[in-house]
């Protein structure tokens, strides 16, 4: 009779102790969707050179997915010591709802804890058959748009806000017109994936949509890694400066050495080698001096709004107004039929 | 009765009268062959074809990847816990149900079948609701420092749920069919319960038992939907082989995804081979009715 | 069941006496394990669902996107089960009645969908039926039909996972069918087609219906193979289990729970129907 319960107890115990070797500190970095390749290389570089003060090596595990969804798994209890998400609000929510991150986490690292930035661009099919050059082309009837789900993805929220910012300038702050413009873009959306990488796959592999709204880094990744010449990158006239932040989760750094290793890990992102790897994977580094000039030359200087621009009012205003349940996005979005 | 029928046929030899013409026969065989070839064999062939499409080097690299090795280990661990757990349950349930008469038996049978009828995704959701941060158990477990969701225990429990009926469903009809007179004789001759079970019942049902274990194991190692919901997708830690395949596939590493898939396809082929062998040898002692 | 109790055994209130030991132990363990693994977790879902309240539940249940996903899940499952019924009966017939080279192999292959993980089937089917895959290119070139990354892809995946159910429920019944009645029918001058449709099929009907229902039930809940071959567009190719995952990722537990509850209720109804069919079949035809 007891057999099954013993088995269950054993399984629970196994999960509790994790089974890490004692001369190794393990960290889990819960990240957003397009950073897969970045952290693969960055983790290898960090773990190769780093030892904790008492001489232990570090092993880093990754989990990737839409930023909002990942924040939820941290709140739901995933054992992450480090979060590297797509936008500030997702870490704020973890801090607020779980208490595992201090409220002043942004002050712990330079540049508001964002070691790299990016912006939002368009990907179109070879030859740009629908002549998509700017946000207004996305609102045209008959254009099929792919962008992820703002409820689960961080990139998707940057995409939405970039469109909003463009419309705000076009219509001089007339909110009814801005709403209608953004709504007409989302009427054209064929599919909302849960993360940026999923949206890329939908656009590239499954052939859905005329245009993909995505991260600049994800667009360059697609151009270089996938089928050469099948897609083109379009910079809109106005975009948004996306600042993906990073933070240690002290509430989950219970084991010896985890807190120190997690802090050193994130600081390494700001080190010359970290910044070089960041630029290599198409993220805009804070300090371009160590990066390969060829990597830096890619980034086009375009006009970018900031989330702190009055049109958005920072994440504290933008998140509830646009993305929380019953917010503007919920009012606007009706899936295309 | 079957013997009598066979005799009648042999005596009267009216085979043509009750068979189809050669053309119909040929057409039906052709339809069955083509349908199964297109629907079942082609996907299997594609797995191996794509796995080796980039050459043996890529294939071996994909299997030797640390993430693949840890996914394999996790998959084996999960099956090693889930299958014995459901084996013990299956034996206990079939003993109670097949050897005794009691009220509510058919209701109990329906309850045992429940996990077959529940979508894998719903099975996963149920455990998120049970162990998540805003559940009753979640905060308590967190205080105890026990990780269930997004960790190995959650994956094990979801897999046990999904594979719950497999052994029981195979054993119950078989043990019902065999009745309990042999066991009663053993007990009346003074044998104890355990002795009776191991020396009388088990030899009678061992092939059916093995068959159930085999199917339970195949499903435990291959489960995707339920495990996907509770896993948290931590590379190298909470990805089972099927989840690892999904990640590779979505990372545009199709050849690697198929290489890992070929491992599971081989598992499937071994399962089918052992099953076919068992059926050929022990046709009589396997349950006639198969439901999964 | 063979009567276990000797004559004159007293009936206790709810179970018949038996000389065999272990009833309390095994039934107790069965009930405890069943409750722990299945009933309590499912009860958690039911409680969460009940806490939604009828108005909120109804608002979610009638959301057009959710309705569309349920329609697709059930519609595609019915279509796939129908295809499986037709071909499954043919396959079972061929396996039971004819002897030809490779029959054993064919028989073994039928169980492949039970043994092959759904994710593996999913990526294999997606590769075959993608617009540039061998089957996909052929179907689009010759018939102009797109299968991969459309709702038709959902049906193909569900045919794959549901196929063995029909074959494996019809096959044993067909093996046991009394051939004498066929002879009688033939001797009385009925044509072969008439004998098959009027004499054999009615006997097979419960098994065919059970196979259909099992194939359907499996298809409704299927997730792993479908998400790879469909492009998962709302209102077009988004199945209900996927929508549960999406709601969960949006942290919309109410939405996920409501869809899950609807699916669960319908699945239970299916299970009930299947058990009725089997009871009916046992009563009429004396086999399971």
PDB file of C-alpha atoms in Angstrom, chain A residues 145-152 156 186 189-195 198-199 202 329 333-335, chain C residues 65 232-234 238 246 249-250:
ATOM      1  CA  UNK A 145       0.715  41.130 -40.021  1.00  0.00           C
ATOM      2  CA  UNK A 146       2.533  38.770 -37.627  1.00  0.00           C
ATOM      3  CA  UNK A 147       3.400  40.023 -34.134  1.00  0.00           C
ATOM      4  CA  UNK A 148       3.416  38.174 -30.810  1.00  0.00           C
ATOM      5  CA  UNK A 149       0.833  38.383 -28.037  1.00  0.00           C
ATOM      6  CA  UNK A 150       1.312  41.438 -25.751  1.00  0.00           C
ATOM      7  CA  UNK A 151      -0.153  39.435 -22.881  1.00  0.00           C
ATOM      8  CA  UNK A 152       2.708  36.944 -22.963  1.00  0.00           C
ATOM      9  CA  UNK A 156       4.964  42.402 -28.559  1.00  0.00           C
ATOM     10  CA  UNK A 186      -4.284  44.542 -35.094  1.00  0.00           C
ATOM     11  CA  UNK A 189      -2.847  40.347 -37.411  1.00  0.00           C
ATOM     12  CA  UNK A 190      -3.051  36.727 -38.546  1.00  0.00           C
ATOM     13  CA  UNK A 191      -1.608  35.235 -35.412  1.00  0.00           C
ATOM     14  CA  UNK A 192      -0.364  36.237 -31.986  1.00  0.00           C
ATOM     15  CA  UNK A 193       2.380  33.837 -30.906  1.00  0.00           C
ATOM     16  CA  UNK A 194       3.382  33.643 -27.265  1.00  0.00           C
ATOM     17  CA  UNK A 195       6.912  34.887 -27.944  1.00  0.00           C
ATOM     18  CA  UNK A 198       7.497  31.704 -32.211  1.00  0.00           C
ATOM     19  CA  UNK A 199       6.332  34.655 -34.324  1.00  0.00           C
ATOM     20  CA  UNK A 202       5.305  31.480 -38.039  1.00  0.00           C
ATOM     21  CA  UNK A 329      -5.393  46.172 -26.086  1.00  0.00           C
ATOM     22  CA  UNK A 333      -7.939  43.264 -30.425  1.00  0.00           C
ATOM     23  CA  UNK A 334     -10.314  41.087 -32.365  1.00  0.00           C
ATOM     24  CA  UNK A 335      -8.596  38.154 -34.078  1.00  0.00           C
TER      25      UNK A 335
ATOM     26  CA  UNK C  65     -12.649  32.652 -30.361  1.00  0.00           C
ATOM     27  CA  UNK C 232      -2.580  27.648 -35.067  1.00  0.00           C
ATOM     28  CA  UNK C 233      -4.382  30.765 -36.319  1.00  0.00           C
ATOM     29  CA  UNK C 234      -7.348  31.956 -34.232  1.00  0.00           C
ATOM     30  CA  UNK C 238      -6.452  26.965 -33.328  1.00  0.00           C
ATOM     31  CA  UNK C 246      -2.433  30.322 -24.436  1.00  0.00           C
ATOM     32  CA  UNK C 249       0.471  31.711 -20.494  1.00  0.00           C
ATOM     33  CA  UNK C 250      -1.547  34.928 -20.372  1.00  0.00           C
TER      34      UNK C 250
END
